[in-house]
PDB file of C-alpha atoms and ligand atoms in Angstrom:
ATOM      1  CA  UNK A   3      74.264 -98.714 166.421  1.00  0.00           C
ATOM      2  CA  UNK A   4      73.072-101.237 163.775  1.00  0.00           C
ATOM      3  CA  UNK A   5      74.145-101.308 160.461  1.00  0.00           C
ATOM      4  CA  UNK A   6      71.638 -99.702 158.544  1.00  0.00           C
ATOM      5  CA  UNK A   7      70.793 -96.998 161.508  1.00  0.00           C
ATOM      6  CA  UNK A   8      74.690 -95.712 160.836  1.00  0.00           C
ATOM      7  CA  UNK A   9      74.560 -95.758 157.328  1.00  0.00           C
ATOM      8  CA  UNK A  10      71.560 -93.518 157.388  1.00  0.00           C
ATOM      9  CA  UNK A  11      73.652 -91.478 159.887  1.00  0.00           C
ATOM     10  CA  UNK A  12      76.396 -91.259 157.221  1.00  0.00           C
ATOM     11  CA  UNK A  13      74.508 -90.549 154.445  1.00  0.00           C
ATOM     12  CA  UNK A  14      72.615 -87.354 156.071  1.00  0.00           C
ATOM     13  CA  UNK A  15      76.497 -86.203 157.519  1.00  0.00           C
ATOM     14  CA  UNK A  16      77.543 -86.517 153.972  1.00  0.00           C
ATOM     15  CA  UNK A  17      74.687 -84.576 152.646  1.00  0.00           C
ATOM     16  CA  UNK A  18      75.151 -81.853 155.133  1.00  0.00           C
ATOM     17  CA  UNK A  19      79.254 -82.352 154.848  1.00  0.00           C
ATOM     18  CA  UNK A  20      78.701 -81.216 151.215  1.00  0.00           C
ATOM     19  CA  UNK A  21      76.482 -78.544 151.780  1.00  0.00           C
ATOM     20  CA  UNK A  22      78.712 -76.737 154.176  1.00  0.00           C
ATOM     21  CA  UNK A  23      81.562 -76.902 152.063  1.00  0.00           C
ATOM     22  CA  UNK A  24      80.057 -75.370 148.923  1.00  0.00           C
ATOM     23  CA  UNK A  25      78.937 -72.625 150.810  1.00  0.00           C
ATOM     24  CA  UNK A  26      82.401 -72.064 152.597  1.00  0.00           C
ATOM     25  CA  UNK A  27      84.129 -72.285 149.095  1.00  0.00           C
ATOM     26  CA  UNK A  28      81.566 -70.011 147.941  1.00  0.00           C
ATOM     27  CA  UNK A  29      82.717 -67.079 150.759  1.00  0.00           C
ATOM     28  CA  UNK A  30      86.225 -67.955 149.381  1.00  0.00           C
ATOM     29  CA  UNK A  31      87.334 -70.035 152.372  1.00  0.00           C
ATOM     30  CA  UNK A  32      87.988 -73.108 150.781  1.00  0.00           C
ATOM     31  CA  UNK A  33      89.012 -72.467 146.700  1.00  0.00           C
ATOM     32  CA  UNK A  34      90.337 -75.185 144.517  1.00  0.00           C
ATOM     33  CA  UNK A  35      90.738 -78.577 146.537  1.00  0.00           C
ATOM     34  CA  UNK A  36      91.698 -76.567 149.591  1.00  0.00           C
ATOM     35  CA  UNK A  37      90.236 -77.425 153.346  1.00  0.00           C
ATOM     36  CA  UNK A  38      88.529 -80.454 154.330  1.00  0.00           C
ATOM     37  CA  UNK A  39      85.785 -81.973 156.442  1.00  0.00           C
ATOM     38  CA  UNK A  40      84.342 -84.847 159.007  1.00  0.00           C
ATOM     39  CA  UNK A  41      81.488 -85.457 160.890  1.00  0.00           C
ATOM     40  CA  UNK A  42      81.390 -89.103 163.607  1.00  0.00           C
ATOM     41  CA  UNK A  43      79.529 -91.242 162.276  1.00  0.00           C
ATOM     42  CA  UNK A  44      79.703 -93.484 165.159  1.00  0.00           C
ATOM     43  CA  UNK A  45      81.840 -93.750 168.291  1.00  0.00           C
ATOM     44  CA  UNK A  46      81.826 -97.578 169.335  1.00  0.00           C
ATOM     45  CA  UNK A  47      83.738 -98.490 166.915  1.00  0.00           C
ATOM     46  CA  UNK A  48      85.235 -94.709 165.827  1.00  0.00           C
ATOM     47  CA  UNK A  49      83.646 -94.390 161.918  1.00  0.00           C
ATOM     48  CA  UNK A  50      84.092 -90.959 160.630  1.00  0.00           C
ATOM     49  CA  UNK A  51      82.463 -89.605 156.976  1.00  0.00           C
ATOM     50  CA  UNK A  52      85.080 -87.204 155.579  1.00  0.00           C
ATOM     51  CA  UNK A  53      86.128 -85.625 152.583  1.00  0.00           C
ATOM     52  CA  UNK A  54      87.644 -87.680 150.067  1.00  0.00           C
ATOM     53  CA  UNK A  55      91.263 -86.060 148.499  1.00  0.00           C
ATOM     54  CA  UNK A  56      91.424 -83.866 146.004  1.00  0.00           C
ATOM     55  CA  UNK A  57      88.003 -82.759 145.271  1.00  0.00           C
ATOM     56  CA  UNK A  58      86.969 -79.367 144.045  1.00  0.00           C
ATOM     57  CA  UNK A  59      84.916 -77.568 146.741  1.00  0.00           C
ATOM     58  CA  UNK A  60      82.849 -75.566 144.845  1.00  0.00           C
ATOM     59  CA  UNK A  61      81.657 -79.133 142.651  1.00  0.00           C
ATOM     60  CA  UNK A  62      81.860 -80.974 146.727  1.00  0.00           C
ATOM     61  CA  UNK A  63      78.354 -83.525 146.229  1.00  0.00           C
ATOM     62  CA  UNK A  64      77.459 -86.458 149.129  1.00  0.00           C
ATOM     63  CA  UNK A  65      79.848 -88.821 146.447  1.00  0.00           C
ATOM     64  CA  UNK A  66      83.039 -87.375 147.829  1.00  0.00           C
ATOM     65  CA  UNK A  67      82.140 -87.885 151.514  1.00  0.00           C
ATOM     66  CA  UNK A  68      83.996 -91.670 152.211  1.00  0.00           C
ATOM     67  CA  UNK A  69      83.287 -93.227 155.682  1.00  0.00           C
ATOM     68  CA  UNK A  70      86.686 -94.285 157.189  1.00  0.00           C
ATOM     69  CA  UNK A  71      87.988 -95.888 160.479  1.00  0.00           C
ATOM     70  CA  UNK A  72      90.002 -94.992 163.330  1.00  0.00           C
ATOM     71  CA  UNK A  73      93.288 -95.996 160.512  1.00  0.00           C
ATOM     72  CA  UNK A  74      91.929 -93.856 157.788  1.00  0.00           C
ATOM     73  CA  UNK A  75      90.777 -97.384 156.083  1.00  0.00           C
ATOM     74  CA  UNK A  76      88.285 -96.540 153.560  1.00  0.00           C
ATOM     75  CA  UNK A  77      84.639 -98.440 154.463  1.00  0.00           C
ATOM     76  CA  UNK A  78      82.225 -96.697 152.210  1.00  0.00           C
ATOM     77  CA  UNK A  79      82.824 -94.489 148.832  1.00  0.00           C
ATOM     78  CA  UNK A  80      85.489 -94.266 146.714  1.00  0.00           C
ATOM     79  CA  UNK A  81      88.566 -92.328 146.545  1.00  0.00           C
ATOM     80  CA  UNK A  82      91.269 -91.635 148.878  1.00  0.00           C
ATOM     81  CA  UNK A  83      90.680 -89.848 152.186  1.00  0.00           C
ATOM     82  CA  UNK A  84      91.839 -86.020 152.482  1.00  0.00           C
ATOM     83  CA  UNK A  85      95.659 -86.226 152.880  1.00  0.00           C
ATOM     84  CA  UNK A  86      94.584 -84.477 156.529  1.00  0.00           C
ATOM     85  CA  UNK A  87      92.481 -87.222 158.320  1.00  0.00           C
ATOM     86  CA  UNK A  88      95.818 -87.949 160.786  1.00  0.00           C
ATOM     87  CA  UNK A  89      94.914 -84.046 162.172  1.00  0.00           C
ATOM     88  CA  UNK A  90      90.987 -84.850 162.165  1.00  0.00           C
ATOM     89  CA  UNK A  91      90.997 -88.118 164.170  1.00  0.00           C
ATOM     90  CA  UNK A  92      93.104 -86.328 166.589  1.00  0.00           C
ATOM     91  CA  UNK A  93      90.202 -83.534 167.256  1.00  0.00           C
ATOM     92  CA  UNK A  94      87.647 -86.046 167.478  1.00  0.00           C
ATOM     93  CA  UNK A  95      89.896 -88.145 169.836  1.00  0.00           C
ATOM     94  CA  UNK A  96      91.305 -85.680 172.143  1.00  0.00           C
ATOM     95  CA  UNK A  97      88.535 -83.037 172.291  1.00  0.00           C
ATOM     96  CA  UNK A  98      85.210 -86.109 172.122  1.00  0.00           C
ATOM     97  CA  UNK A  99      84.233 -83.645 168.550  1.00  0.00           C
ATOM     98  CA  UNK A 100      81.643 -84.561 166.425  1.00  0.00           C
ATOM     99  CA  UNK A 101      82.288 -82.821 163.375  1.00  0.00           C
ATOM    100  CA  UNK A 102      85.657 -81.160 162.271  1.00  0.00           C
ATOM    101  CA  UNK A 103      86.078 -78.519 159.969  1.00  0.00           C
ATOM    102  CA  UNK A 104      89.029 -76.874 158.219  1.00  0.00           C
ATOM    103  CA  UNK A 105      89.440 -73.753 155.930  1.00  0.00           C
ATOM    104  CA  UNK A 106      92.577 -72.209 153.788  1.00  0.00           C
ATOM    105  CA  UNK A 107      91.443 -68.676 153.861  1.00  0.00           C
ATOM    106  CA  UNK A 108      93.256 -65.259 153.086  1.00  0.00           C
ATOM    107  CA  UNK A 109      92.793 -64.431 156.961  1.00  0.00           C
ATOM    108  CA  UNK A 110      93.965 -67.447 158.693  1.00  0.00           C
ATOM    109  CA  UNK A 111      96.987 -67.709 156.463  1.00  0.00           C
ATOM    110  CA  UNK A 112      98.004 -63.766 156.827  1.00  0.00           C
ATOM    111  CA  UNK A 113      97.654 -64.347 160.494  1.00  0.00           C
ATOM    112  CA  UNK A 114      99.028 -67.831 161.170  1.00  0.00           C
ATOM    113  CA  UNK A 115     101.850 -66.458 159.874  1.00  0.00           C
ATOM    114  CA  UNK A 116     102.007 -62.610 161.583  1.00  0.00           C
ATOM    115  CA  UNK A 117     102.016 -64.209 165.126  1.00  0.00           C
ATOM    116  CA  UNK A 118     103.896 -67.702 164.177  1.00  0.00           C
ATOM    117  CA  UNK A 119     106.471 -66.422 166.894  1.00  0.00           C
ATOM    118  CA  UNK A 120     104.337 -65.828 169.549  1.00  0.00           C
ATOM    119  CA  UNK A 121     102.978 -69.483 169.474  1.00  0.00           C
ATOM    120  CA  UNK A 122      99.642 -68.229 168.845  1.00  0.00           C
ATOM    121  CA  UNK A 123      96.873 -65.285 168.678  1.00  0.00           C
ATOM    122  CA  UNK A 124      94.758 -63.980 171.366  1.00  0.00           C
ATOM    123  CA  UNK A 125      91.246 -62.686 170.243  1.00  0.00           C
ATOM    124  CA  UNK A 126      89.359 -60.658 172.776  1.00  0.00           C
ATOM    125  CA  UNK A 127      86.740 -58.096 173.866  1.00  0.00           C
ATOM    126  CA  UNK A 128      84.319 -58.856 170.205  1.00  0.00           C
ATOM    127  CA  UNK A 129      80.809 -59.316 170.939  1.00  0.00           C
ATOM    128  CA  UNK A 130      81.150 -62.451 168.058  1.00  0.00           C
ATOM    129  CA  UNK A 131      83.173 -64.198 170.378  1.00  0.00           C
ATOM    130  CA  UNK A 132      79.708 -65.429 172.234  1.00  0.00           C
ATOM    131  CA  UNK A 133      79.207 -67.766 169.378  1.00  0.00           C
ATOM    132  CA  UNK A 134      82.099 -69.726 170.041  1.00  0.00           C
ATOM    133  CA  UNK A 135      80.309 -72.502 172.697  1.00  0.00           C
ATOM    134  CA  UNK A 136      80.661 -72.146 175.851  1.00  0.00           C
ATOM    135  CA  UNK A 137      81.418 -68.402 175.941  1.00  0.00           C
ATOM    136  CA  UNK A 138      78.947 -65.902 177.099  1.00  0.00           C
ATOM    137  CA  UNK A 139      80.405 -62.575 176.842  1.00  0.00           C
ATOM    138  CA  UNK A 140      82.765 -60.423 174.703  1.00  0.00           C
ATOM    139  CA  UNK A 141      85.299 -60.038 177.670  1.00  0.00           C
ATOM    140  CA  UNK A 142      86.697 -63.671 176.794  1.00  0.00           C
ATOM    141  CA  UNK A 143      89.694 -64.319 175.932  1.00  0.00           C
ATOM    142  CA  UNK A 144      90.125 -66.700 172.939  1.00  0.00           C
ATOM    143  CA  UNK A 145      93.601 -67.916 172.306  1.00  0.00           C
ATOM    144  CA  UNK A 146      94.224 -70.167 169.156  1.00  0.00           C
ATOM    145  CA  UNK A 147      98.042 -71.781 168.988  1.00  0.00           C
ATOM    146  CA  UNK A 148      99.428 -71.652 166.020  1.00  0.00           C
ATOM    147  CA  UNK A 149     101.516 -74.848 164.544  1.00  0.00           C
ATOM    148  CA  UNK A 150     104.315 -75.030 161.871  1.00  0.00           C
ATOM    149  CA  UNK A 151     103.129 -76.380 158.748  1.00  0.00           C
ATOM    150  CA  UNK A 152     104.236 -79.876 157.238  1.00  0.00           C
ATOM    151  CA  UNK A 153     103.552 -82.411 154.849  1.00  0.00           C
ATOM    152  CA  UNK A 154     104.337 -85.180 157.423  1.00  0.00           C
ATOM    153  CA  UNK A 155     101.008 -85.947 158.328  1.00  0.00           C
ATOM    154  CA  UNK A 156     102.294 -88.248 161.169  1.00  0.00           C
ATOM    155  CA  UNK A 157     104.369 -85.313 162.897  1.00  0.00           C
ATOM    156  CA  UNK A 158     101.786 -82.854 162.312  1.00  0.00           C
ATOM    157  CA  UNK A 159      99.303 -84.603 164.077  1.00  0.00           C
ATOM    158  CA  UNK A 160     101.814 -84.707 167.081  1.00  0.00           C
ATOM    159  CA  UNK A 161     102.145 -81.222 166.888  1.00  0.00           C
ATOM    160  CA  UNK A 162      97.870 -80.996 167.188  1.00  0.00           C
ATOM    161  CA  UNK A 163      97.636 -83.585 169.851  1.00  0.00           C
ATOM    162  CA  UNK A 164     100.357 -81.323 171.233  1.00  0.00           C
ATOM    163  CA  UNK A 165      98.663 -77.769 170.992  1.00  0.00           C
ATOM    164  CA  UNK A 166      94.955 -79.394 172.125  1.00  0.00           C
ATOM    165  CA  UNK A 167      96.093 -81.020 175.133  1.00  0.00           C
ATOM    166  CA  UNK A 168      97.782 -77.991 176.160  1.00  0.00           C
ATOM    167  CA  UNK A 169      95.331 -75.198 175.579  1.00  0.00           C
ATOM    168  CA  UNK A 170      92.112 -77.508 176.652  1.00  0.00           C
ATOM    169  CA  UNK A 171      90.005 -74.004 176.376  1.00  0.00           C
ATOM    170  CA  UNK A 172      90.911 -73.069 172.745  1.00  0.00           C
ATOM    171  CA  UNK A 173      88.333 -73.657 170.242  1.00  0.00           C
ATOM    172  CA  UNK A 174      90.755 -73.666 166.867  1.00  0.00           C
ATOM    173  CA  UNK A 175      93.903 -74.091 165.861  1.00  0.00           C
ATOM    174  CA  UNK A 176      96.189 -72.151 162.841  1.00  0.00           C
ATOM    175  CA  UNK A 177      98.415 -74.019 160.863  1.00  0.00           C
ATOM    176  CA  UNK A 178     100.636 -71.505 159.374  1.00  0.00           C
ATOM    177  CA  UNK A 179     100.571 -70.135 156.378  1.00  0.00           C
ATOM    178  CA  UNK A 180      97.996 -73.342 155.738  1.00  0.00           C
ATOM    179  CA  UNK A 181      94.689 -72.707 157.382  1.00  0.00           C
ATOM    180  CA  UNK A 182      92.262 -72.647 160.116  1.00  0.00           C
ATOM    181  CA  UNK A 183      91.142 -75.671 161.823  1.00  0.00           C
ATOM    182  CA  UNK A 184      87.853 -75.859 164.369  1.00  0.00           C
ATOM    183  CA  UNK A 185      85.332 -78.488 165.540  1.00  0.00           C
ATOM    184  CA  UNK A 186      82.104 -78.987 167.526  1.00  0.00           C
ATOM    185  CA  UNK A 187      80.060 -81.146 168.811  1.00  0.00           C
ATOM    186  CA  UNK A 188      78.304 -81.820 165.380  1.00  0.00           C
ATOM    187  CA  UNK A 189      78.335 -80.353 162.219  1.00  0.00           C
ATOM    188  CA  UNK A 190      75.901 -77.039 162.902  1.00  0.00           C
ATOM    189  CA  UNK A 191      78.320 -76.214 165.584  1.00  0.00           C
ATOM    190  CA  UNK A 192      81.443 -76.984 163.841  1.00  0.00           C
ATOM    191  CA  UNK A 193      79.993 -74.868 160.741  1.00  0.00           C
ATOM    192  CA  UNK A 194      79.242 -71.807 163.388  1.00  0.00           C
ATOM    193  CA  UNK A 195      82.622 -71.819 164.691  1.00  0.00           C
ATOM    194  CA  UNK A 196      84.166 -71.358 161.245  1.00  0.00           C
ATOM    195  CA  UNK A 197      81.912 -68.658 160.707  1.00  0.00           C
ATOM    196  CA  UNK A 198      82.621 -66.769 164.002  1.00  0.00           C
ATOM    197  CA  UNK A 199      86.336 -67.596 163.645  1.00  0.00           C
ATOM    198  CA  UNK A 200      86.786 -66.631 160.441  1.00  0.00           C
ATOM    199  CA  UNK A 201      84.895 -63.348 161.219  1.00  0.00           C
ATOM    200  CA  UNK A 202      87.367 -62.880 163.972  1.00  0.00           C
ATOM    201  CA  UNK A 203      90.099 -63.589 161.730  1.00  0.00           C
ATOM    202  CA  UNK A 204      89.353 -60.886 159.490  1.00  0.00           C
ATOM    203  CA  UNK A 205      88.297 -58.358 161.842  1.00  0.00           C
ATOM    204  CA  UNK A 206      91.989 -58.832 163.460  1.00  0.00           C
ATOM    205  CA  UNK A 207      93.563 -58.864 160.136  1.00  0.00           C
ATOM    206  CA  UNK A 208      91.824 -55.632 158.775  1.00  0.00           C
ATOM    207  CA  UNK A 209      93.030 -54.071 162.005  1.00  0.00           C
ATOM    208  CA  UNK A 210      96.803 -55.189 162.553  1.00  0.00           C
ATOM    209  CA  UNK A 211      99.050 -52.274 162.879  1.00  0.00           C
TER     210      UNK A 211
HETATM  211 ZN1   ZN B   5      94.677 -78.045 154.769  1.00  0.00          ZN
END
């Protein structure tokens, strides 16, 4: 990838970076500064375009999308990168992801924390479970672990590494009482999987005994 081919690249992921997250603070999924998001820009060497910190989501423009390194080192844009990029360049690491995507809604953090003690949350027998890629009927069983929340971004991202290696099926992961993390293989698939998930999320939520 040339120069000028991969800044195109970034420019269209920020674009599209900003889009998505407007509309997901618009369903409520991402209020205030919460959540944040990355798309690969390029793989050889890793450059990712992600959120910059501390940006309101409803006001999110192509401006706040920086493109970083594999260290988080700022290449393009200004600001500071979302105080989460540890968690995100373990996705795209471990699971080969093209886009990340990450959401603080009422759902997720009801949930995350309703099953903390089982280690996670099974979701099965929903038709909407067929958007989730790879899976092509409701009879699946989706399990999503759930991780103890912590402002050490370092041991968090153990804790990720951790939970993706060992469930190498699951499509998300909770962070509890935090939020809702998925990814895809680029951004329209990332963006689905937040959309399925967090329907999931709710539907389970509405229906807990
Ligand atoms: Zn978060």
């Amino acid at each position: 990838m040339n120069q000028s081919s991969g800044s195109q690249i970034f420019s269209a992921q920020a674009a599209c970076l900003a889009e998505v997250g407007r509309a997901f603070y618009s369903r409520g999924w991402v209020l205030g500064t919460s959540g944040n998001f990355s798309a690969v820009v390029g793989r050889e060497p890793l450059r990712l375009a992600i959120t910059s910190s501390s940006v309101d989501k409803g006001e999110l423009t192509a401006d706040h999308i920086l493109q970083i390194d594999a260290e988080g080192n700022v290449l393009e844009g200004s600001g500071r990168p979302s105080a989460e990029t540890l968690l995100h360049l373990a996705v795209v690491r471990l699971r080969g992801a093209g886009a990340v995507l990450h959401t603080h809604s009422v759902w997720s953090n009801i949930l995350s924390d309703t099953y903390f003690a089982d280690g996670g949350l099974s979701i099965e027998g929903y038709e909407m479970l067929k958007g989730l890629e790879g899976i092509s009927t409701h009879e699946h069983r989706e399990w999503i672990p759930i991780i103890e929340n912590s402002q050490d971004m370092t041991r968090l991202a153990c804790s990720v590494e951790e939970a993706v290696t060992q469930y190498p099926g699951t499509h998300a992961f909770l962070l509890r009482r935090h939020g809702l993390y998925t990814w895809g293989k680029d951004i329209a698939e990332a963006k689905r999987h937040i959309e399925i998930l967090e329907f999931l999320l709710e539907v389970r939520g509405r229906t807990l005994p």
